[in-house]
Coordinates of C-alpha atoms and ligand atoms in Angstrom, one line a residue:
X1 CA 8.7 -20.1 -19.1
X2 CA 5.6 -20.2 -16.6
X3 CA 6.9 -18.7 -12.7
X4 CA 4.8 -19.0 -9.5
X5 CA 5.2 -15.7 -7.8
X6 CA 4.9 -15.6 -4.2
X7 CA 4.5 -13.0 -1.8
X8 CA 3.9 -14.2 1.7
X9 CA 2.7 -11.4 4.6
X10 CA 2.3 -12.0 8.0
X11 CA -1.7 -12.6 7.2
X12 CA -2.0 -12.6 3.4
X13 CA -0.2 -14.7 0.2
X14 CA -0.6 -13.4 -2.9
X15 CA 0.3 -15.4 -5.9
X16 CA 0.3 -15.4 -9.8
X17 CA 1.4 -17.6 -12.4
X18 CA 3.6 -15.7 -14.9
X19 CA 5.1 -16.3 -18.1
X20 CA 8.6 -14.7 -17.4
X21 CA 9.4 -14.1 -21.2
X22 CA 6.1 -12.3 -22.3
X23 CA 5.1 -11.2 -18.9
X24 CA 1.0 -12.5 -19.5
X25 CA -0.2 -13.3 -15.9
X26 CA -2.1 -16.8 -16.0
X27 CA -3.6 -16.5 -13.0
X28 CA -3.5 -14.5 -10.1
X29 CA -4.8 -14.2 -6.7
X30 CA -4.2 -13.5 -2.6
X31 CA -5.5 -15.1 0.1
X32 CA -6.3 -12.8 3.0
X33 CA -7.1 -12.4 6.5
X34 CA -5.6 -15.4 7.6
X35 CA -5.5 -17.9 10.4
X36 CA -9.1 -16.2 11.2
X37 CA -12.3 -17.1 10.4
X38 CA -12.6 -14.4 8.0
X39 CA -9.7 -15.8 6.0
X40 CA -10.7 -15.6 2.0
X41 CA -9.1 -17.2 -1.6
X42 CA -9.8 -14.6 -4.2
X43 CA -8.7 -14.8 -7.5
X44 CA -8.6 -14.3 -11.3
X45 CA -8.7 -16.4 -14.2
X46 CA -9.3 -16.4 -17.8
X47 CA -11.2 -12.8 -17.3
X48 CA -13.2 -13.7 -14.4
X49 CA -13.0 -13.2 -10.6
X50 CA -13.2 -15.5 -8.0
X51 CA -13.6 -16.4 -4.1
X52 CA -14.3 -18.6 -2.0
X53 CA -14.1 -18.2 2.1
X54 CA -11.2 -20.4 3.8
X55 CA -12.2 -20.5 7.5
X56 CA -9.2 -20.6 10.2
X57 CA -6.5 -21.2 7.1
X58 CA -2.6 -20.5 7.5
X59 CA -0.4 -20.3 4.9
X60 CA 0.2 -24.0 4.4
X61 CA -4.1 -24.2 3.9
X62 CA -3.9 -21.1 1.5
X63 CA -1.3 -22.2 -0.4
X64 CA -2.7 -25.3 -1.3
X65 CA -6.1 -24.1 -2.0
X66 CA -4.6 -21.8 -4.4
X67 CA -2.3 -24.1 -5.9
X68 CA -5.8 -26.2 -6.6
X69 CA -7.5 -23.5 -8.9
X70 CA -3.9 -23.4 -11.1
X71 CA -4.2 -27.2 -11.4
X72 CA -7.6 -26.8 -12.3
X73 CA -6.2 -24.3 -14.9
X74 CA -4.0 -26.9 -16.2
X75 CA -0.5 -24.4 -15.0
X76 CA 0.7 -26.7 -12.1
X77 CA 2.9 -28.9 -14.7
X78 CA 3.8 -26.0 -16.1
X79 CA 5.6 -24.3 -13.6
X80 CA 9.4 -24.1 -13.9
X81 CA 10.1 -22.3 -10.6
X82 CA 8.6 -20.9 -7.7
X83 CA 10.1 -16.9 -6.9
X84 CA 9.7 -15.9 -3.3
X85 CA 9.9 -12.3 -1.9
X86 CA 11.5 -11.8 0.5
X87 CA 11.7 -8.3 2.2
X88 CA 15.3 -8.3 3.8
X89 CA 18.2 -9.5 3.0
X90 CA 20.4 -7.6 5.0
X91 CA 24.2 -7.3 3.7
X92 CA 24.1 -11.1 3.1
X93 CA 22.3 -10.9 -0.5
X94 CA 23.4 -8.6 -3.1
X95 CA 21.0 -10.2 -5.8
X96 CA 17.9 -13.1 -6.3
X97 CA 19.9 -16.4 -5.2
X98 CA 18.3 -20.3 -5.5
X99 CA 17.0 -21.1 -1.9
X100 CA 19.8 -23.5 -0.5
X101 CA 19.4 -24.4 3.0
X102 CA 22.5 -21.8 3.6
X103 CA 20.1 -19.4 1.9
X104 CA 17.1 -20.1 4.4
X105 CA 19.6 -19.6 7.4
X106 CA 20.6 -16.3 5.6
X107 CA 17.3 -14.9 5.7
X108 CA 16.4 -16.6 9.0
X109 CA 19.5 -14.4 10.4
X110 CA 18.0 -11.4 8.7
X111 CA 15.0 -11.8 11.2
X112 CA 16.1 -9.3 13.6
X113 CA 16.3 -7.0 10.8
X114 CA 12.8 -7.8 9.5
X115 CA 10.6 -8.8 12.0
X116 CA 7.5 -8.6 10.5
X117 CA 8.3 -9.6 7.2
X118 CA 11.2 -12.4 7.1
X119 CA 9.3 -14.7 8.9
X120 CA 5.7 -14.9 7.2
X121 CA 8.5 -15.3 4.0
X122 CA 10.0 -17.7 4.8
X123 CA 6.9 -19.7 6.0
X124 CA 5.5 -19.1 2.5
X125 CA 9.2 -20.8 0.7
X126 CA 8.9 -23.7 3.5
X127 CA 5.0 -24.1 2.4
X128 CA 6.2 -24.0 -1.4
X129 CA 9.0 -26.4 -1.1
X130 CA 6.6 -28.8 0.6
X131 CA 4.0 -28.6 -1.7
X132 CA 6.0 -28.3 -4.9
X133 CA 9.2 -30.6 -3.6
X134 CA 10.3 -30.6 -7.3
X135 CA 10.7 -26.9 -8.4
X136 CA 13.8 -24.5 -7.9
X137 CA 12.6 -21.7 -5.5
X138 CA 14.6 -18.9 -5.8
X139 CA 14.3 -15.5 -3.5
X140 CA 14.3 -12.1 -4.6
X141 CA 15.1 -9.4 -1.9
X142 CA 13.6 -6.1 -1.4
X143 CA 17.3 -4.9 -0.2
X144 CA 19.2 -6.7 -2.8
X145 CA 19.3 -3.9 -5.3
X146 CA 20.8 -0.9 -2.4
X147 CA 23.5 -3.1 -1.9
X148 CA 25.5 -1.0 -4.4
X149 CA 25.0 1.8 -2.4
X150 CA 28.6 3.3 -1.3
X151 CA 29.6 3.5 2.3
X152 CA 29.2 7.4 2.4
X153 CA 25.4 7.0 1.3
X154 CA 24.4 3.9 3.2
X155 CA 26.9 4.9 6.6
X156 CA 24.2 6.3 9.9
X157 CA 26.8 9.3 11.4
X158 CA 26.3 7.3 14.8
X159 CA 28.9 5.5 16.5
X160 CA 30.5 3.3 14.1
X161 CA 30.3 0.1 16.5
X162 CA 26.8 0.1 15.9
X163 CA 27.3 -1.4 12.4
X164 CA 29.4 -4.5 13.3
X165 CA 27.4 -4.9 16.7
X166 CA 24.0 -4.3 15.3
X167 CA 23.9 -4.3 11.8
X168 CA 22.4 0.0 11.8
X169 CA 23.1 0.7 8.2
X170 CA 21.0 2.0 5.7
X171 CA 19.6 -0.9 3.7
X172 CA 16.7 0.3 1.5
X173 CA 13.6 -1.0 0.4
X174 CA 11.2 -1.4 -3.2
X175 CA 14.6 -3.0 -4.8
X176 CA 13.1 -5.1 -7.0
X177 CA 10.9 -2.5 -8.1
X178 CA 13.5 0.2 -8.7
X179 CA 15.5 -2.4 -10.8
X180 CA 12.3 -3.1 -13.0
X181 CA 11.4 0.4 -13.7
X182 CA 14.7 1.6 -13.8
X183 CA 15.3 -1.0 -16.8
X184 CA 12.3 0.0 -18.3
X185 CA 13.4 4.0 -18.1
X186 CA 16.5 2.9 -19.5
X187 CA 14.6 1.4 -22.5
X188 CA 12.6 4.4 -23.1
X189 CA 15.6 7.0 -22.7
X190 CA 17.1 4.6 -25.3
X191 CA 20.5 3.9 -23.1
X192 CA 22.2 1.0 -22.3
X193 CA 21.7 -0.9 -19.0
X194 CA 24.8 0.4 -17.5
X195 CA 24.0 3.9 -18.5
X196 CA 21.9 7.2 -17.6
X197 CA 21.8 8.9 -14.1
X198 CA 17.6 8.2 -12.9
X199 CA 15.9 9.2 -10.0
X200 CA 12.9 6.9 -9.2
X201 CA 10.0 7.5 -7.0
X202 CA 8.3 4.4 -5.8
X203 CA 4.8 6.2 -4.5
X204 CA 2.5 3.2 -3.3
X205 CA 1.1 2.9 0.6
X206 CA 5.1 2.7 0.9
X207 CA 7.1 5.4 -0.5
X208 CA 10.9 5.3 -1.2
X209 CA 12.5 7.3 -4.3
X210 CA 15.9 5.8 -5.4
X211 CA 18.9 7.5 -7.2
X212 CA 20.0 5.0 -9.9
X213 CA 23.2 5.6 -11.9
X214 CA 24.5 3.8 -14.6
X215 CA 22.3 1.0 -13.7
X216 CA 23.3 0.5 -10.1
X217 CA 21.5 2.0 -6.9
X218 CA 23.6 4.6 -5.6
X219 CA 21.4 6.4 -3.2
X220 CA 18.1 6.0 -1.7
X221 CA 15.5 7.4 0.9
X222 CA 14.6 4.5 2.9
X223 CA 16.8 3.5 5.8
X224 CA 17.5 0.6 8.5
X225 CA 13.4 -0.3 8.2
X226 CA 11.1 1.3 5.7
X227 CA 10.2 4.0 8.0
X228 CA 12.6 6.4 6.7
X229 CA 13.0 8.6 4.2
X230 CA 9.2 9.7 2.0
X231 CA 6.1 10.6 3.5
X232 CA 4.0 7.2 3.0
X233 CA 0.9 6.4 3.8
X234 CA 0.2 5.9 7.3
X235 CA 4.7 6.4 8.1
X236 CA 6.4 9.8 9.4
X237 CA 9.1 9.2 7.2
X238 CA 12.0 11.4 8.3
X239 CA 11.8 12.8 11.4
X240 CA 13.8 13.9 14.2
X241 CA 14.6 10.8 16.1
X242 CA 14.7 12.9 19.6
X243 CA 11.0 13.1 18.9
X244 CA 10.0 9.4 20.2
X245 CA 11.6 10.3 23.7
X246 CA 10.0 13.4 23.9
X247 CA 6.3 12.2 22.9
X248 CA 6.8 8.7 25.1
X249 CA 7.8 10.6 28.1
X250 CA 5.2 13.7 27.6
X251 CA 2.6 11.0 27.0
X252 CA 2.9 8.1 29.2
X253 CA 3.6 5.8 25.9
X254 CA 6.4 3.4 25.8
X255 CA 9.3 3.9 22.9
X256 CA 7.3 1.1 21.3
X257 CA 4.0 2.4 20.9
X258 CA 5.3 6.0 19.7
X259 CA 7.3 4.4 17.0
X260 CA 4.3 2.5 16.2
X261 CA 2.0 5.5 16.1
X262 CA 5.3 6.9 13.5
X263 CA 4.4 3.5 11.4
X264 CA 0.8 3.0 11.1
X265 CA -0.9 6.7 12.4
X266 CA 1.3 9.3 10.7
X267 CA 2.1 9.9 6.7
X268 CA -0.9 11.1 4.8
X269 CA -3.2 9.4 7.3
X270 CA -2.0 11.2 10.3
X271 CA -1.8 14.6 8.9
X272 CA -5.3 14.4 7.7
X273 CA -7.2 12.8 9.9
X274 CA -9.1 10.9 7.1
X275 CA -7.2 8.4 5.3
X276 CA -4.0 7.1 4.0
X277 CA -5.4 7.2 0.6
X278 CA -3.9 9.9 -1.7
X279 CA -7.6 9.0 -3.8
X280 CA -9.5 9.8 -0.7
X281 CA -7.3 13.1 0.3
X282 CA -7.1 14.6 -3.3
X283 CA -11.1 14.8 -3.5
X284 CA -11.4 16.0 -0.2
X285 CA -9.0 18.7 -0.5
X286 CA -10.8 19.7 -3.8
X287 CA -14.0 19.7 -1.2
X288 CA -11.7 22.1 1.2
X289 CA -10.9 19.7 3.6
X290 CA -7.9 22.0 4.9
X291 CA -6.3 18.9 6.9
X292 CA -6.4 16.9 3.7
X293 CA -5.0 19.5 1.7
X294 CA -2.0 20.1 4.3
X295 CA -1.1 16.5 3.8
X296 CA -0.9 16.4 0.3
X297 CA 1.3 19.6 0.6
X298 CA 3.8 18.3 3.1
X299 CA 3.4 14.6 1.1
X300 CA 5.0 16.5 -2.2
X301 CA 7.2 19.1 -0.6
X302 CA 9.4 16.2 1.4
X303 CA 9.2 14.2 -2.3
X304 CA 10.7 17.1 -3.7
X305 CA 13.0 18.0 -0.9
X306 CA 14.6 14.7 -1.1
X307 CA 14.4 14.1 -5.2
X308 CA 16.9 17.2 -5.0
X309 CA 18.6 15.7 -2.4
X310 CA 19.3 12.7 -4.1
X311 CA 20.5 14.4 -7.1
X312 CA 24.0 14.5 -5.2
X313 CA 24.5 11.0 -5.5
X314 CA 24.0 11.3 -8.8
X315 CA 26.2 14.1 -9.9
X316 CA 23.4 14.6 -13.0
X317 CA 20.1 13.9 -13.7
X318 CA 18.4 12.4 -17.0
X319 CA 15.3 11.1 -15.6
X320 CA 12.8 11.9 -13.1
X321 CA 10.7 8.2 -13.0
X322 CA 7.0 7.7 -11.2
X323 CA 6.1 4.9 -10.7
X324 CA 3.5 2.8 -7.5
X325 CA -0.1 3.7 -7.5
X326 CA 0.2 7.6 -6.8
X327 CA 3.3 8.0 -9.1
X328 CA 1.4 6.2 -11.8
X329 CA -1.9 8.3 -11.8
X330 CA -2.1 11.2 -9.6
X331 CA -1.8 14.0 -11.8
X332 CA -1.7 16.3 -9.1
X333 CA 1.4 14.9 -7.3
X334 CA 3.4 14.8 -9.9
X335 CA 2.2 18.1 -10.5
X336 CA 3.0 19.4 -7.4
X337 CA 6.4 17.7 -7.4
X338 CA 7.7 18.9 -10.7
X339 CA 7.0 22.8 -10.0
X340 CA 8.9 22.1 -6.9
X341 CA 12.0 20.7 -9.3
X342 CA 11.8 23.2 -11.9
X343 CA 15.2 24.4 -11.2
X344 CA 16.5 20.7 -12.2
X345 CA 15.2 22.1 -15.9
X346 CA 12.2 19.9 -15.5
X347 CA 9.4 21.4 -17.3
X348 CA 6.1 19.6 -16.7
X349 CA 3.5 18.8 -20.2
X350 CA -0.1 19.3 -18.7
X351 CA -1.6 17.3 -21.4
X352 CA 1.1 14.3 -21.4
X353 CA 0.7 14.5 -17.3
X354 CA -3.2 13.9 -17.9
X355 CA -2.9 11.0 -20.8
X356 CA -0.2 9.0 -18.4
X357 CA -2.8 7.3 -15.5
X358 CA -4.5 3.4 -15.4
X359 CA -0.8 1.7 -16.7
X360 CA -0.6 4.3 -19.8
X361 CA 3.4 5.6 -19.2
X362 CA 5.8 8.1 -21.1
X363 CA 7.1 11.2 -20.9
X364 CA 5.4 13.8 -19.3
X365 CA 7.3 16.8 -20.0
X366 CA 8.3 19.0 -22.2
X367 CA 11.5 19.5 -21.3
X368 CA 14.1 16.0 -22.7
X369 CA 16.8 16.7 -20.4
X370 CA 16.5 16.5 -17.8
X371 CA 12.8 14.6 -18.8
X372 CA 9.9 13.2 -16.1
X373 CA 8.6 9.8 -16.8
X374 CA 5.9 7.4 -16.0
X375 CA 6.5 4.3 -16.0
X376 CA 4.0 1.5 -14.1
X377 CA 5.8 -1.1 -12.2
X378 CA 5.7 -4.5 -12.3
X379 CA 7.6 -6.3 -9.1
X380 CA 6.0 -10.0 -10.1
X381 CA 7.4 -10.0 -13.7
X382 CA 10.7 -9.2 -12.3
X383 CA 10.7 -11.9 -9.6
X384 CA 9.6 -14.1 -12.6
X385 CA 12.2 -13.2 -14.9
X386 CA 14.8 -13.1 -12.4
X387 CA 13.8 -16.8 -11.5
X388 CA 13.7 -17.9 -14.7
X389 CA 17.2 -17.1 -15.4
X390 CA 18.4 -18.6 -11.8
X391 CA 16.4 -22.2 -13.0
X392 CA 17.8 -22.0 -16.5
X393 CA 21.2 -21.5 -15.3
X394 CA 21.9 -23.3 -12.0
Ligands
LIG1 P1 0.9 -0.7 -2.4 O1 2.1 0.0 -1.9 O2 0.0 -1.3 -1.4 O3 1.2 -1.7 -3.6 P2 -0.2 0.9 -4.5 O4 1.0 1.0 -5.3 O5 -1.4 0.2 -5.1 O6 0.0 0.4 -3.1 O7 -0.6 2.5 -4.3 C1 -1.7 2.8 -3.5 C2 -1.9 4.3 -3.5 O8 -2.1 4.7 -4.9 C3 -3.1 4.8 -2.7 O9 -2.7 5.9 -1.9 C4 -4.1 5.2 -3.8 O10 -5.0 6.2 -3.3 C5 -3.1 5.7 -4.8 N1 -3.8 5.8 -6.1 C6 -4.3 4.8 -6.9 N2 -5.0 5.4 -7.9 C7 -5.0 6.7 -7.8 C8 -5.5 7.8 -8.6 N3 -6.2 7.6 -9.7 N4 -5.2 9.1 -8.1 C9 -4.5 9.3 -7.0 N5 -3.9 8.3 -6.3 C10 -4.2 7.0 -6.6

C-alpha cells in the first residue's frame, strides 16, 4: 500500500512516496528555503536526482510542485493515504490518529507547546487535504510514544499547579523513531513486542535516548521542548536552569535570546567553536583541535551519564540501541560511550563496531547480555505503516 509521507517545517517539506508493506521508497524529495527566492524542489526518482528552483513558493506552491513529479511518476493514483508529522501532541495524543477536524483543533491547542513546529504542520495537512481532498490523512506525533511514561518519570519537582495551569510536564521527543527501532531491536534480540528492557539513543542534530520496556516508553531524556536532556548539536541539553538569569542579567540579553543562544549556539557547536557536525569535530580533533575534542568528550560523557541514568526506569538492561546519523556510524562515539558503561557488562567488538556504518546494523559487542546494537532508523516507513493500518481500518 503506497503512503505519502509528509514532513512540513517552518521553511522546508520533505516528502516520499512509500510502500508501507515492503518499505521501497518511490520517490522522495524536500523542498527548501521557502517563501524566499531561493526556495528549491529537489528530489529522487528511479535512481536519479533532481531540482528545479521554485521562486517565492510556500508550502501550498511546494506541495503541489512536488505532487506533479509523483504524477509524472504515475504514484498519485496510487496513494492510499497521506501521514503527517506532527511534532507535538501534548497529553491529547497517545498514538497516530485520522485527522478529524477535532484532531486539527487538538494539535492547534498544542501550539503553545510547539511553537515552531505545530503550525508549519498543520499548514502542510491543510495543503494535503486541499490538494488530495480524497485521501485519509492521518498524524503521527513526535510525543505520542512518551505518553506511557509514569507520573514519577514525566512529573518536573516544581509546583504542581504548573501542570494543570501550564501544561510543564515532560513530554519527549523522536517517538516515532524510538518505536521503530525499538521494534526492530526487539526483532533482532528475538523477543516479543511486549518484551525486553532497551535503552535507545536517537543521536541526529537532535539527541534524545529513551528507556523502552516491554515495548512501552518508560523514561526518556528530553523534556517540556527538545532542549533537554542529550548534548545535540547546536542545544545545551541539561543545564542548570538558574543559568539563563544569570547570563541575561550579566550580559544585557533578554531571557529570550539566552535561551536561544542554549538552542541554536551551544551542544557540539558551542563547545567547539567549529561546527555542529560530529563529521566535522571527529576529524578535527584527530587534527588536535583541543576545542573540538572537548566537545566530543563532554557530547559522550553526558550520553553515558544519562544511559545509566535511565537504567532506573528500567530496573534491567538487554539492549543498548544506536541509532540517528552519529549512532549509526561514528565508531568513535559509540566507542567512547560503551567504555563509559562497561560496568552495565557491556563489552564493546572493535571489529563489529567498524563493519556497522552507511545503514549496515547488528550487534556490536561481545558481550549478549547486556548486548549494544545498531540499528538505522527509519521514521517515514513507520509514519507509512502506521497510516496504512489507520486507512485500512477506520
Ligand atoms: P537529523 O537529526 O537532522 O536527521 P541525522 O540523523 O542525519 O540528522 O544526523 C546528523 C549527524 O550525524 C551529524 O552530526 C553528522 O555529522 C553525523 N554523521 C553522519 N555520518 C557520520 C559519520 N560517518 N561519522 C560521524 N558522524 C556522522
Amino acid at each position: 500500500m503506497n503512503v505519502l509521507v509528509l514532513n512540513c517545517g517552518s521553511s522546508s517539506a520533505k516528502f516520499a512516496v512509500l510502500d508501507a508493506a515492503t518499505g521501497e521508497e518511490h520517490l522522495s524529495g524536500n523542498a527548501q528555503r521557502l517563501n524566499s527566492n531561493e526556495a528549491t524542489l529537489d528530489w529522487k526518482h528511479g535512481g536519479q536526482k533532481h531540482s528545479r528552483p521554485l521562486p517565492g513558493a510556500d508550502h501550498g506552491v511546494a506541495l503541489r510542485a512536488a505532487l506533479e513529479q509523483m504524477s509524472a511518476a504515475g504514484l498519485t493514483a496510487s496513494l492510499a493515504g497521506v501521514g503527517h508529522r506532527v511534532v507535538h501532541g501534548g497529553s491529547r495524543f497517545s498514538a497516530s490518529t485520522r485527522v478529524t477536524p477535532d484532531v486539527l483543533k487538538g494539535i492547534e491547542a498544542c501550539i503553545p507547546l510547539g511553537p515552531l513546529h505545530n503550525p508549519p504542520n498543520l499548514e502542510g495537512i491543510r495543503v494535503a487535504q486541499e490538494l488530495l481532498p480524497s485521501l485519509p490523512q492521518v498524524a503521527v506525533f513526535d510525543t505520542a510514544f512518551h505518553q506511557t511514561m509514569p507520573a514519577r518519570a514525566y512529573t518536573y519537582p516544581v509546583p504542581l499547579e504548573w501542570l494543570a495551569q501550564h501544561e510543564v510536564r515532560r513530554y519527549g521527543f523522536h517517538g516515532t523513531s524510538h518505536r521503530y527501532v525499538a521494534g526492530r531491536a526487539q526483532a533482532l534480540l528475538g523477543v516479543n513486542p511486549d518484551q525486553g528492557a532497551l535503552l535507545i539513543a536517537h543521536l541526529g542534530n537532535g539527541c534524545s535516548a529513551t528507556a523502552v520496556l516491554n515495548g512501552q516508553s518508560v523514561d526518556t531524556t528530553m523534556g517540556l521542548t527538545p532542549l533537554e536532556g542529550l548534548v545535540m548539536g547546536t542545544r545545551s541539553g541539561s543545564v542548570d536552569p538558574a543559568l539563563v538569569g544569570h547570563v541575561a542579567r550579566a550580559s544585557g540579553q533578554t531571557a529570550d535570546q539566552v535561551l536561544d543562544a542554549l538552542n541554536k549556539k551551544s551542544g557540539l557547536l558551542g563547545l567547539s567553536g567549529l561546527s555542529n557536525d560530529m563529521r566535522t569535530l571527529e576529524a578535527a580533533a584527530a587534527e588536535g583541535h583541543e576545542r573540538a575534542r572537548l566537545a566530543l568528550e563532554v557530547f559522550c560523557f553526558v550520553l553515558a551519564r544519562q544511559l545509566a541514568g535511565l537504567v532506573v526506569s528500567l530496573g534491567r538492561l538487554d539492549a543498548l540501541v544506536f541509532t540517528g546519523g552519529i549512532g549509526e556510524n561514528s565508531t568513535l562515539v559509540r566507542e567512547a560511550v560503551l567504555g563509559h558503561l562497561g560496568f552495565l557488562g557491556l563489552a564493546l567488538d572493535p571489529v563489529a563496531n567498524l563493519k556497522a556504518v552507511r545503514g549496515q546494523g547488528g550487534r556490536i559487542t561481545s558481550s549478549t547480555t547486556p548486548q549494544a546494537l545498531v540499528v538505522p532508523t527509519n521514521e517515514e516507513l513507520m509514519i507509512a505503516i502506521d497510516t496504512a493500518q489507520l486507512v485500512s481500518t477506520s
